């Protein structure tokens, strides 16, 4: 929206709002003033999306102006009640700016130079060398389950297929589930937490280890439904995570390590270059050493 369009919206908003202080600033149109601070028309750019109707535009602009005024009032009150020392943010602002500059440069360097290709062999080697670092925090299961209506004609067929240890039978279950199941989960290649399973299926499990050792297939009633669950594999809490469960985490760890190494090499190279070029000098050490020597002379051992 052009400035003229915004001015029309602002004028309309002020007619509704009862404001009458739109005036001409020596440099630019002023929309609002509060304790000597000014809100300009240019500050309203982007507030109103294109193709917004007039009333919505008025509401948006009006809300932005009210928010700006409230902020200025609060800021003025805070500045008036803080001691002078509490208003000196020079060092903090300098530190913040410096951190942003360094972060932006490091991000640019990473985007330009970081090798993001992590091979399967590299991830597997990392896993084998650090297996003890990858422990299961929650009991995990590989499981298939189907929830069907109690009156489902295919209920016995579901139970027969789920009891069968041949995983190829899951393909047949999938075809049946599409037509008859209220809900199903047949992806036995991926792990899920036991907590997620008991959220989806009303299993009451007091001792996970005993339950999983004794049960490969479970069928239970739930309201007007029958839940059938087949356990394919499980990992108890604090056991070593299998590779396929943590490989994505390993990739992230390797990339983060590469980022750190890249940044460390950059910092070292820049420091050594500055040192060789005599781009910096250290003055603090000499007075400190002289003071230490004087203290030693005054207080001989």
Short mmCIF file of C-alpha atoms in Angstrom, two decimals:
data_model
loop_
_atom_site.label_atom_id
_atom_site.label_comp_id
_atom_site.label_asym_id
_atom_site.label_seq_id
_atom_site.Cartn_x
_atom_site.Cartn_y
_atom_site.Cartn_z
CA UNK A 1 0.00 0.00 0.00
CA UNK A 2 1.36 3.42 -0.95
CA UNK A 3 1.72 6.27 1.54
CA UNK A 4 -1.35 7.98 0.16
CA UNK A 5 -3.39 4.83 0.68
CA UNK A 6 -2.14 4.51 4.24
CA UNK A 7 -2.99 8.15 4.91
CA UNK A 8 -6.56 7.53 3.78
CA UNK A 9 -6.82 4.55 6.13
CA UNK A 10 -5.20 6.49 8.98
CA UNK A 11 -7.54 9.43 8.51
CA UNK A 12 -10.52 7.11 8.53
CA UNK A 13 -9.20 5.36 11.61
CA UNK A 14 -8.73 8.64 13.42
CA UNK A 15 -12.28 9.67 12.58
CA UNK A 16 -13.48 6.56 14.38
CA UNK A 17 -10.94 6.87 17.15
CA UNK A 18 -11.50 10.54 17.86
CA UNK A 19 -7.83 11.54 17.29
CA UNK A 20 -7.12 14.89 15.70
CA UNK A 21 -3.34 15.28 15.92
CA UNK A 22 -2.37 14.19 12.40
CA UNK A 23 -0.09 16.97 11.33
CA UNK A 24 2.85 17.74 9.11
CA UNK A 25 6.33 17.03 10.47
CA UNK A 26 9.16 19.03 8.84
CA UNK A 27 10.39 15.83 7.22
CA UNK A 28 7.42 13.46 7.06
CA UNK A 29 3.75 12.99 7.93
CA UNK A 30 3.29 12.29 11.62
CA UNK A 31 0.54 9.89 12.63
CA UNK A 32 0.91 10.04 16.42
CA UNK A 33 2.99 11.76 19.10
CA UNK A 34 3.67 10.66 22.65
CA UNK A 35 6.10 12.31 25.08
CA UNK A 36 8.09 13.78 22.22
CA UNK A 37 8.29 10.50 20.27
CA UNK A 38 6.72 10.34 16.81
CA UNK A 39 5.01 7.62 14.79
CA UNK A 40 5.35 8.31 11.08
CA UNK A 41 3.33 7.17 8.09
CA UNK A 42 6.32 5.16 6.90
CA UNK A 43 6.17 3.15 10.14
CA UNK A 44 2.79 1.81 9.02
CA UNK A 45 4.11 0.22 5.83
CA UNK A 46 3.15 -3.45 5.71
CA UNK A 47 0.58 -3.22 8.49
CA UNK A 48 -2.31 -3.63 6.06
CA UNK A 49 -1.99 -6.51 3.53
CA UNK A 50 -3.03 -5.88 -0.04
CA UNK A 51 -6.69 -6.39 -0.95
CA UNK A 52 -7.81 -5.80 2.66
CA UNK A 53 -11.20 -4.09 2.85
CA UNK A 54 -11.50 -0.60 4.33
CA UNK A 55 -13.01 -1.55 7.69
CA UNK A 56 -10.41 -4.26 8.36
CA UNK A 57 -7.69 -1.82 7.32
CA UNK A 58 -8.99 0.76 9.78
CA UNK A 59 -9.07 -1.81 12.59
CA UNK A 60 -5.52 -2.98 11.88
CA UNK A 61 -4.04 0.51 11.70
CA UNK A 62 -5.99 1.68 14.72
CA UNK A 63 -4.76 -1.31 16.77
CA UNK A 64 -1.15 -0.68 15.71
CA UNK A 65 -1.35 2.97 16.73
CA UNK A 66 -2.90 2.10 20.11
CA UNK A 67 -0.17 -0.49 20.71
CA UNK A 68 2.55 2.03 19.83
CA UNK A 69 1.09 4.63 22.21
CA UNK A 70 0.81 2.13 25.06
CA UNK A 71 4.42 1.12 24.54
CA UNK A 72 5.62 4.75 24.58
CA UNK A 73 3.64 5.50 27.74
CA UNK A 74 5.15 2.48 29.50
CA UNK A 75 8.63 3.34 28.23
CA UNK A 76 8.32 6.94 29.44
CA UNK A 77 7.15 5.79 32.86
CA UNK A 78 9.99 3.27 33.12
CA UNK A 79 12.61 5.84 32.10
CA UNK A 80 11.23 8.32 34.62
CA UNK A 81 11.43 5.86 37.48
CA UNK A 82 14.76 4.17 36.80
CA UNK A 83 17.98 5.57 38.17
CA UNK A 84 20.46 6.91 35.63
CA UNK A 85 22.67 3.86 36.10
CA UNK A 86 19.76 1.64 35.19
CA UNK A 87 19.38 3.38 31.84
CA UNK A 88 22.97 2.93 30.70
CA UNK A 89 22.78 0.04 28.27
CA UNK A 90 25.73 1.06 26.13
CA UNK A 91 27.91 -1.94 26.96
CA UNK A 92 25.03 -4.39 26.73
CA UNK A 93 24.00 -2.99 23.34
CA UNK A 94 27.59 -3.13 22.08
CA UNK A 95 27.93 -6.73 23.26
CA UNK A 96 24.60 -7.65 21.69
CA UNK A 97 25.52 -6.02 18.37
CA UNK A 98 28.92 -7.71 18.36
CA UNK A 99 27.31 -11.08 19.05
CA UNK A 100 24.87 -10.57 16.17
CA UNK A 101 27.66 -9.57 13.78
CA UNK A 102 29.78 -12.60 14.72
CA UNK A 103 26.79 -14.93 14.55
CA UNK A 104 25.84 -13.62 11.10
CA UNK A 105 29.39 -14.11 9.84
CA UNK A 106 29.64 -17.62 11.29
CA UNK A 107 26.28 -18.56 9.75
CA UNK A 108 27.41 -17.29 6.36
CA UNK A 109 30.65 -19.26 6.67
CA UNK A 110 28.77 -22.43 7.59
CA UNK A 111 26.35 -22.03 4.67
CA UNK A 112 29.24 -21.55 2.24
CA UNK A 113 31.77 -24.12 3.44
CA UNK A 114 30.13 -26.79 5.58
CA UNK A 115 30.16 -30.28 4.10
CA UNK A 116 26.63 -31.53 4.81
CA UNK A 117 27.08 -34.99 3.27
CA UNK A 118 27.15 -37.63 6.03
CA UNK A 119 27.63 -41.17 4.76
CA UNK A 120 25.97 -44.25 6.19
CA UNK A 121 29.40 -45.68 7.02
CA UNK A 122 30.32 -42.56 8.98
CA UNK A 123 27.11 -42.73 11.02
CA UNK A 124 27.50 -46.45 11.68
CA UNK A 125 31.10 -46.00 12.79
CA UNK A 126 30.08 -43.21 15.15
CA UNK A 127 27.35 -45.43 16.59
CA UNK A 128 29.62 -48.45 17.10
CA UNK A 129 32.23 -46.33 18.89
CA UNK A 130 29.68 -44.74 21.23
CA UNK A 131 26.90 -47.26 21.77
CA UNK A 132 26.79 -46.59 25.49
CA UNK A 133 25.88 -42.97 24.77
CA UNK A 134 22.64 -44.04 23.13
CA UNK A 135 20.33 -45.43 25.76
CA UNK A 136 16.58 -45.75 25.47
CA UNK A 137 14.88 -43.23 27.77
CA UNK A 138 11.46 -44.85 27.47
CA UNK A 139 10.41 -48.40 26.70
CA UNK A 140 10.04 -48.73 22.92
CA UNK A 141 8.08 -51.23 20.85
CA UNK A 142 7.64 -52.34 17.28
CA UNK A 143 3.98 -53.12 17.10
CA UNK A 144 0.95 -53.63 14.86
CA UNK A 145 -2.57 -53.03 16.11
CA UNK A 146 -6.09 -52.94 14.76
CA UNK A 147 -9.24 -51.56 16.39
CA UNK A 148 -12.52 -52.86 14.95
CA UNK A 149 -16.19 -52.67 15.83
CA UNK A 150 -17.36 -55.57 18.00
CA UNK A 151 -19.79 -56.54 15.22
CA UNK A 152 -17.14 -56.52 12.51
CA UNK A 153 -17.50 -59.65 10.35
CA UNK A 154 -13.73 -59.77 9.77
CA UNK A 155 -12.78 -59.63 13.45
CA UNK A 156 -11.69 -63.28 13.59
CA UNK A 157 -9.69 -62.87 10.40
CA UNK A 158 -7.87 -59.87 11.89
CA UNK A 159 -7.01 -61.90 14.98
CA UNK A 160 -5.77 -64.85 12.90
CA UNK A 161 -3.53 -62.66 10.75
CA UNK A 162 -2.13 -60.71 13.69
CA UNK A 163 -1.28 -63.88 15.57
CA UNK A 164 0.68 -65.16 12.59
CA UNK A 165 4.40 -64.46 13.00
CA UNK A 166 4.90 -64.13 9.25
CA UNK A 167 5.25 -60.38 8.71
CA UNK A 168 4.03 -60.79 5.12
CA UNK A 169 0.58 -61.30 6.59
CA UNK A 170 0.58 -57.62 7.47
CA UNK A 171 -0.03 -56.82 3.80
CA UNK A 172 -3.29 -58.75 3.98
CA UNK A 173 -4.17 -56.98 7.22
CA UNK A 174 -3.60 -53.62 5.55
CA UNK A 175 -6.08 -54.42 2.80
CA UNK A 176 -8.69 -55.51 5.35
CA UNK A 177 -8.02 -52.53 7.63
CA UNK A 178 -8.76 -50.06 4.85
CA UNK A 179 -12.27 -51.50 4.58
CA UNK A 180 -13.15 -52.67 8.10
CA UNK A 181 -10.92 -51.20 10.81
CA UNK A 182 -11.89 -48.20 12.91
CA UNK A 183 -8.19 -47.51 13.46
CA UNK A 184 -4.96 -49.33 12.68
CA UNK A 185 -1.16 -49.11 12.86
CA UNK A 186 0.80 -51.63 10.79
CA UNK A 187 4.24 -50.03 10.45
CA UNK A 188 6.43 -52.55 12.27
CA UNK A 189 9.67 -51.17 10.85
CA UNK A 190 9.65 -48.12 13.13
CA UNK A 191 9.79 -47.85 16.89
CA UNK A 192 7.19 -46.11 19.02
CA UNK A 193 7.22 -45.48 22.75
CA UNK A 194 5.11 -47.74 24.92
CA UNK A 195 3.45 -44.61 26.30
CA UNK A 196 2.30 -43.64 22.80
CA UNK A 197 0.91 -47.12 22.30
CA UNK A 198 -1.07 -47.09 25.55
CA UNK A 199 -2.46 -43.69 24.56
CA UNK A 200 -3.80 -45.14 21.32
CA UNK A 201 -4.86 -48.52 22.74
CA UNK A 202 -6.26 -48.88 26.30
CA UNK A 203 -3.68 -51.39 27.57
CA UNK A 204 -3.06 -51.49 31.31
CA UNK A 205 0.63 -52.30 31.80
CA UNK A 206 2.05 -52.18 35.32
CA UNK A 207 5.37 -53.90 34.66
CA UNK A 208 6.58 -53.32 31.11
CA UNK A 209 9.31 -55.98 31.18
CA UNK A 210 7.03 -58.77 32.44
CA UNK A 211 4.20 -57.80 30.13
CA UNK A 212 6.34 -57.68 26.99
CA UNK A 213 8.10 -60.95 27.77
CA UNK A 214 4.81 -62.81 28.20
CA UNK A 215 2.67 -61.23 25.47
CA UNK A 216 3.13 -61.29 21.72
CA UNK A 217 -0.56 -60.90 20.95
CA UNK A 218 -3.23 -59.18 23.04
CA UNK A 219 -6.95 -58.76 22.38
CA UNK A 220 -9.22 -56.72 24.63
CA UNK A 221 -12.62 -55.09 24.59
CA UNK A 222 -12.96 -51.33 24.72
CA UNK A 223 -16.44 -49.80 24.79
CA UNK A 224 -18.04 -51.17 21.61
CA UNK A 225 -14.71 -52.00 19.99
CA UNK A 226 -12.16 -54.81 20.03
CA UNK A 227 -8.45 -53.90 20.15
CA UNK A 228 -5.95 -56.44 18.82
CA UNK A 229 -2.23 -55.82 19.29
CA UNK A 230 0.76 -57.80 18.07
CA UNK A 231 4.18 -57.05 19.57
CA UNK A 232 7.04 -57.61 17.13
CA UNK A 233 9.98 -56.35 19.19
CA UNK A 234 10.71 -54.21 22.23
CA UNK A 235 13.46 -52.26 24.00
CA UNK A 236 13.34 -51.74 27.72
CA UNK A 237 14.19 -48.42 29.31
CA UNK A 238 17.96 -47.81 29.64
CA UNK A 239 18.89 -50.50 27.11
CA UNK A 240 21.08 -49.56 24.14
CA UNK A 241 19.14 -47.93 21.32
CA UNK A 242 19.33 -49.73 17.96
CA UNK A 243 21.08 -47.90 15.16
CA UNK A 244 17.95 -47.24 13.09
CA UNK A 245 16.34 -45.47 16.05
CA UNK A 246 19.19 -42.98 16.52
CA UNK A 247 20.73 -42.59 13.08
CA UNK A 248 19.05 -39.21 12.47
CA UNK A 249 20.32 -37.95 15.81
CA UNK A 250 23.81 -39.18 14.93
CA UNK A 251 23.72 -37.26 11.66
CA UNK A 252 22.80 -34.08 13.54
CA UNK A 253 25.60 -34.68 16.05
CA UNK A 254 28.17 -35.16 13.27
CA UNK A 255 27.03 -31.99 11.50
CA UNK A 256 27.17 -29.98 14.73
CA UNK A 257 30.70 -31.26 15.34
CA UNK A 258 31.70 -30.23 11.82
CA UNK A 259 30.23 -26.76 12.40
CA UNK A 260 32.25 -26.34 15.59
CA UNK A 261 35.44 -27.55 13.95
CA UNK A 262 34.89 -25.21 10.99
CA UNK A 263 34.33 -22.21 13.27
CA UNK A 264 37.30 -23.13 15.49
CA UNK A 265 39.60 -23.39 12.45
CA UNK A 266 38.37 -20.03 11.20
CA UNK A 267 38.98 -18.37 14.57
CA UNK A 268 42.47 -19.85 14.87
CA UNK A 269 43.40 -18.87 11.31
CA UNK A 270 42.18 -15.29 11.75
CA UNK A 271 43.98 -14.95 15.09
CA UNK A 272 47.28 -16.25 13.69
CA UNK A 273 47.00 -13.99 10.66
CA UNK A 274 46.36 -10.96 12.88
CA UNK A 275 49.29 -11.93 15.11
CA UNK A 276 51.70 -12.27 12.19
CA UNK A 277 50.55 -8.95 10.76
CA UNK A 278 50.96 -7.26 14.17
CA UNK A 279 47.31 -6.19 14.05
CA UNK A 280 47.00 -6.23 17.84
CA UNK A 281 49.08 -5.39 20.89
CA UNK A 282 48.68 -6.38 24.52
CA UNK A 283 49.38 -3.61 27.05
CA UNK A 284 47.72 -4.95 30.18
CA UNK A 285 50.39 -7.53 30.96
CA UNK A 286 53.35 -5.17 31.51
CA UNK A 287 51.86 -2.97 34.29
CA UNK A 288 50.56 -6.12 35.97
CA UNK A 289 54.02 -7.73 35.90
CA UNK A 290 55.63 -4.55 37.23
CA UNK A 291 53.13 -4.46 40.09
CA UNK A 292 53.87 -8.08 40.92
CA UNK A 293 57.61 -7.42 40.94
CA UNK A 294 57.16 -4.40 43.26
CA UNK A 295 55.07 -6.51 45.61
CA UNK A 296 57.75 -9.18 45.70
CA UNK A 297 60.41 -6.59 46.54
CA UNK A 298 58.26 -5.13 49.32
CA UNK A 299 57.37 -8.54 50.74
CA UNK A 300 60.44 -10.79 50.28
CA UNK A 301 59.91 -14.46 51.09
#
